[in-house]
Tab-separated table of C-alpha atoms in Angstrom:
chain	number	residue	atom	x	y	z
A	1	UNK	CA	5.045	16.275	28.081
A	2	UNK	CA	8.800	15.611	27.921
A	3	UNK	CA	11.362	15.971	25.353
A	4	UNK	CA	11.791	12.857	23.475
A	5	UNK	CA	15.018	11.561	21.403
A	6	UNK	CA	13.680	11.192	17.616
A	7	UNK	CA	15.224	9.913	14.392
A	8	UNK	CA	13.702	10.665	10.509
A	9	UNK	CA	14.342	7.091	8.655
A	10	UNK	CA	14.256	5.591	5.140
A	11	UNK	CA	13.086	1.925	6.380
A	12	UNK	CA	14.543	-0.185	3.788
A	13	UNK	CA	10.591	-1.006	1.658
A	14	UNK	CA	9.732	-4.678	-0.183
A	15	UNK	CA	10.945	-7.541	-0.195
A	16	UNK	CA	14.728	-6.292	0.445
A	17	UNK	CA	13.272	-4.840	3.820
A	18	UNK	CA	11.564	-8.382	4.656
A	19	UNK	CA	14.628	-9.962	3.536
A	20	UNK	CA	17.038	-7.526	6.259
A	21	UNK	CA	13.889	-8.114	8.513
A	22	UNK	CA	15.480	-12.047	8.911
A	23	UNK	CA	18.671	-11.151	9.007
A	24	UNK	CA	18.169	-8.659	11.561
A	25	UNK	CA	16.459	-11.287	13.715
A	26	UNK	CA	19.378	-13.738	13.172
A	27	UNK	CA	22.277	-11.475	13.900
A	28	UNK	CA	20.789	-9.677	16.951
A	29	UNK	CA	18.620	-10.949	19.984
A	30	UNK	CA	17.752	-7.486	20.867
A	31	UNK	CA	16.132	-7.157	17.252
A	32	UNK	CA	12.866	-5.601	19.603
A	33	UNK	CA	14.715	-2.987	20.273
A	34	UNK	CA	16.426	-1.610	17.262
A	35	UNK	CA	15.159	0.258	14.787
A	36	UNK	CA	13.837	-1.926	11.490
A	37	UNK	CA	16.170	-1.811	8.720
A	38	UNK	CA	16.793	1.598	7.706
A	39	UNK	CA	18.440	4.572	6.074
A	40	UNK	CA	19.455	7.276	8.609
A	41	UNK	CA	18.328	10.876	7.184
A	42	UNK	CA	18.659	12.937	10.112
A	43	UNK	CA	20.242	10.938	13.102
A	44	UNK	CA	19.030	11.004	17.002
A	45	UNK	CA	18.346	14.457	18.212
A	46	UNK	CA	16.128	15.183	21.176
A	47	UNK	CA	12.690	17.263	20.408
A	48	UNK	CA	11.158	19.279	22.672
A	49	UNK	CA	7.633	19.380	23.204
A	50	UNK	CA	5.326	20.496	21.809
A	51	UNK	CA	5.531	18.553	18.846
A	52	UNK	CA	3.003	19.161	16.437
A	53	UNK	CA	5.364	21.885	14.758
A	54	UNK	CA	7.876	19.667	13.584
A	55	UNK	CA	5.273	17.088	12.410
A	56	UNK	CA	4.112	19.712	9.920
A	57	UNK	CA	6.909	20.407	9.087
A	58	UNK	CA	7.908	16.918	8.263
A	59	UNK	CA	4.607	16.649	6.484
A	60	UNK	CA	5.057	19.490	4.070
A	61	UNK	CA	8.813	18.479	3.376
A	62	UNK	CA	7.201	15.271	2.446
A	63	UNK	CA	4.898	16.454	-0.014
A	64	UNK	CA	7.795	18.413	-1.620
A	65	UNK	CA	9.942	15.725	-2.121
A	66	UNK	CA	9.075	12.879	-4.789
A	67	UNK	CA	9.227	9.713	-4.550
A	68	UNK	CA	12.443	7.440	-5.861
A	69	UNK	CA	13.970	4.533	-7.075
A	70	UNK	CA	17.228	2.966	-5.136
A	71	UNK	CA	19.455	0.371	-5.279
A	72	UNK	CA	20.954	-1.512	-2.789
A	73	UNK	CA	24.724	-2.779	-3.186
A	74	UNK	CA	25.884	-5.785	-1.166
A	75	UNK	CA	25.608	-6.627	2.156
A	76	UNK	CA	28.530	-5.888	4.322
A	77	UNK	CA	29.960	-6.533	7.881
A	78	UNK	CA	31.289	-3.823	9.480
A	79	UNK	CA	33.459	-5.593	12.394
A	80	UNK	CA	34.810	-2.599	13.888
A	81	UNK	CA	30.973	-0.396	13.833
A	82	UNK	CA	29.419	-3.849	14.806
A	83	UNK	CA	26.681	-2.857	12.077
A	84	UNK	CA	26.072	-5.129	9.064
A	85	UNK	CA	24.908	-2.408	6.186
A	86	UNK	CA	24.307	-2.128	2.381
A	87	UNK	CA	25.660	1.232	0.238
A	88	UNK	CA	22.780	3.115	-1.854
A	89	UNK	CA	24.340	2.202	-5.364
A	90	UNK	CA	21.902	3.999	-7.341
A	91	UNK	CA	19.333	6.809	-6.249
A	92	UNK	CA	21.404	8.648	-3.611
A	93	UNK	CA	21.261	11.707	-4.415
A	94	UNK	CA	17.444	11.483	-3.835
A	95	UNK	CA	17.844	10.721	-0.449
A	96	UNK	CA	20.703	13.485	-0.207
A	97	UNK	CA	17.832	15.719	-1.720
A	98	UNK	CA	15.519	14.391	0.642
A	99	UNK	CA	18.042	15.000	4.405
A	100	UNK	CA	19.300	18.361	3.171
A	101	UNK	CA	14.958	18.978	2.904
A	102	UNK	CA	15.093	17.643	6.244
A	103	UNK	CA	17.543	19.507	8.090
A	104	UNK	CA	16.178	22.423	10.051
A	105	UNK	CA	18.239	23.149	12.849
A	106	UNK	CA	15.231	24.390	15.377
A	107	UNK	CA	13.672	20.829	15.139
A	108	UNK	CA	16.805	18.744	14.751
A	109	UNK	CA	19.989	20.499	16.396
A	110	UNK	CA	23.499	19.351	15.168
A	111	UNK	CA	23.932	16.922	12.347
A	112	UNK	CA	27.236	15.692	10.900
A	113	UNK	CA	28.240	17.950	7.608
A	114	UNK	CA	29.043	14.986	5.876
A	115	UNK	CA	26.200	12.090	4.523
A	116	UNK	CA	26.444	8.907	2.762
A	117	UNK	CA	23.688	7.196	2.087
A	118	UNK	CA	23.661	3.611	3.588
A	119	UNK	CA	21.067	1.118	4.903
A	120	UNK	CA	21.522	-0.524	8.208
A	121	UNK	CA	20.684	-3.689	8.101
A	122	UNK	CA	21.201	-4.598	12.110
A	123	UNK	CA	23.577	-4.575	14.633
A	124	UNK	CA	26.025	-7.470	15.072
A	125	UNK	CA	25.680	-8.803	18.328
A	126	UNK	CA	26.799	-12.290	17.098
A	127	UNK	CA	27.938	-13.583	13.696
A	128	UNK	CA	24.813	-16.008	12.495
A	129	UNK	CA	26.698	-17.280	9.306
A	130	UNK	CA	23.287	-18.935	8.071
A	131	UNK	CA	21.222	-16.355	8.265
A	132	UNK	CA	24.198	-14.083	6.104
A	133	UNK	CA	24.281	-16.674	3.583
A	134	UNK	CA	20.134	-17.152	3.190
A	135	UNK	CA	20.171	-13.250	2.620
A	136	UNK	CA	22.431	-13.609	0.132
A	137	UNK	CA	21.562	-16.204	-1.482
A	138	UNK	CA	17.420	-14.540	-1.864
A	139	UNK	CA	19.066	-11.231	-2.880
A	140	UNK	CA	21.836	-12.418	-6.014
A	141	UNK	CA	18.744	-11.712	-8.821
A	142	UNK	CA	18.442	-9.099	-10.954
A	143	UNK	CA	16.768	-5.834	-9.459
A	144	UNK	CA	16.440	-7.919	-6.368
A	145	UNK	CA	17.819	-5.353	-4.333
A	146	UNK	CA	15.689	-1.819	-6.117
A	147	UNK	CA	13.468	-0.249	-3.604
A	148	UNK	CA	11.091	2.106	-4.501
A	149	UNK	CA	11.092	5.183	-1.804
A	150	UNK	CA	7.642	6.124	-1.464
A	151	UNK	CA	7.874	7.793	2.457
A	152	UNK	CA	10.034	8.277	5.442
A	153	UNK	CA	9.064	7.889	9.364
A	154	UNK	CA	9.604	9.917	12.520
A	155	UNK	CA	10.684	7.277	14.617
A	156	UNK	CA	10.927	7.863	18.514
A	157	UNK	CA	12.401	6.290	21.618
A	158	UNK	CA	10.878	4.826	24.635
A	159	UNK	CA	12.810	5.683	28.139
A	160	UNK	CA	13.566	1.334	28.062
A	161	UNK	CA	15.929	2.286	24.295
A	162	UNK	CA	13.340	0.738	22.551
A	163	UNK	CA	11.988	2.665	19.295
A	164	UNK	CA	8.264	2.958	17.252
A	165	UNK	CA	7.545	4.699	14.486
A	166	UNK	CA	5.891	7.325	15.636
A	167	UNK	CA	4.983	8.678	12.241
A	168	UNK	CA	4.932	8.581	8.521
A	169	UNK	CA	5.476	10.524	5.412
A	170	UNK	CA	4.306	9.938	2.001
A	171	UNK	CA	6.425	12.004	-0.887
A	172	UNK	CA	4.702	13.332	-3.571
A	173	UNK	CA	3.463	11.068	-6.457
A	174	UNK	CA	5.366	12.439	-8.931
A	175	UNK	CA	7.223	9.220	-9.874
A	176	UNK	CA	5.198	6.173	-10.169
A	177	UNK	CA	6.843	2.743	-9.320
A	178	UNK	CA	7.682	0.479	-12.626
């Protein structure tokens, strides 16, 4: 078995994440083979084999951590990143809580210091104007944009740049979704 390049993710839950799910597919061709839209917790680092250790690990951390509320602020095009992206306007500490859980050093090597909380929505590959506006236009109502964080994935790249969720963590019950 190989080492393999691995990412722990928020993907964005609910009808927000079906909602990015369309405007992912309208701003990049390549949708296949980007990641779903997501919150980054811990960003690409390689594993090495075997992995069953950090699985555990990312199990128990899970089971630690409760679940959470969030809120989504508005959706914005970073030109110069070529990523379109939403802050966390509510709830981000919980998913500070939740990387700083995260970060052990023997599974995941370097990560940056700092951490902002922000979903990716997609990458920009070209500027599909319609697609922006019906996102915006589902996503104006109240609470329209609350997620309720209920588990986070190992996700894991094929040699071709592709990624799959290789696997999935429920938090603890503790909070119950209203």
């Amino acid at each position: 078995m190989r080492p393999q390049t691995m990412a722990l993710v928020v993907a964005v839950p609910g009808t927000v994440g079906r909602l990015l799910g369309r405007l992912q597919g309208g701003l990049d061709p390549g949708v296949g083979l980007a990641l779903p839209p997501h919150i980054p917790l811990i960003e690409p680092f390689v594993a090495e084999p075997p992995f069953l250790p950090l699985e555990q690990f990312c199990w128990r951390t899970g089971h630690e951590q409760p679940s959470f509320w969030i809120e989504l602020g508005e959706l914005v095009l970073d030109e110069d990143a070529q990523l379109a992206r939403l802050a966390v306007v509510s709830g981000s500490e919980h998913l500070v809580a939740l990387r700083d859980a995260l970060l052990e050093r023997r599974f995941t090597g370097e990560q940056p210091e700092t951490f902002e909380p922000a979903a990716i929505a997609s990458r920009i590959v070209f500027r599909d104007e319609l697609a922006i506006a019906a996102y915006r236009e589902r996503s104006d109502g109240p609470g329209d944009t609350r997620c309720f964080v209920e588990r986070f994935q190992l996700m894991s790249r094929y040699p071709d740049g592709s990624w799959y969720e290789r696997d999935f963590y429920t938090l603890d019950r503790a909070v119950a979704p209203a």
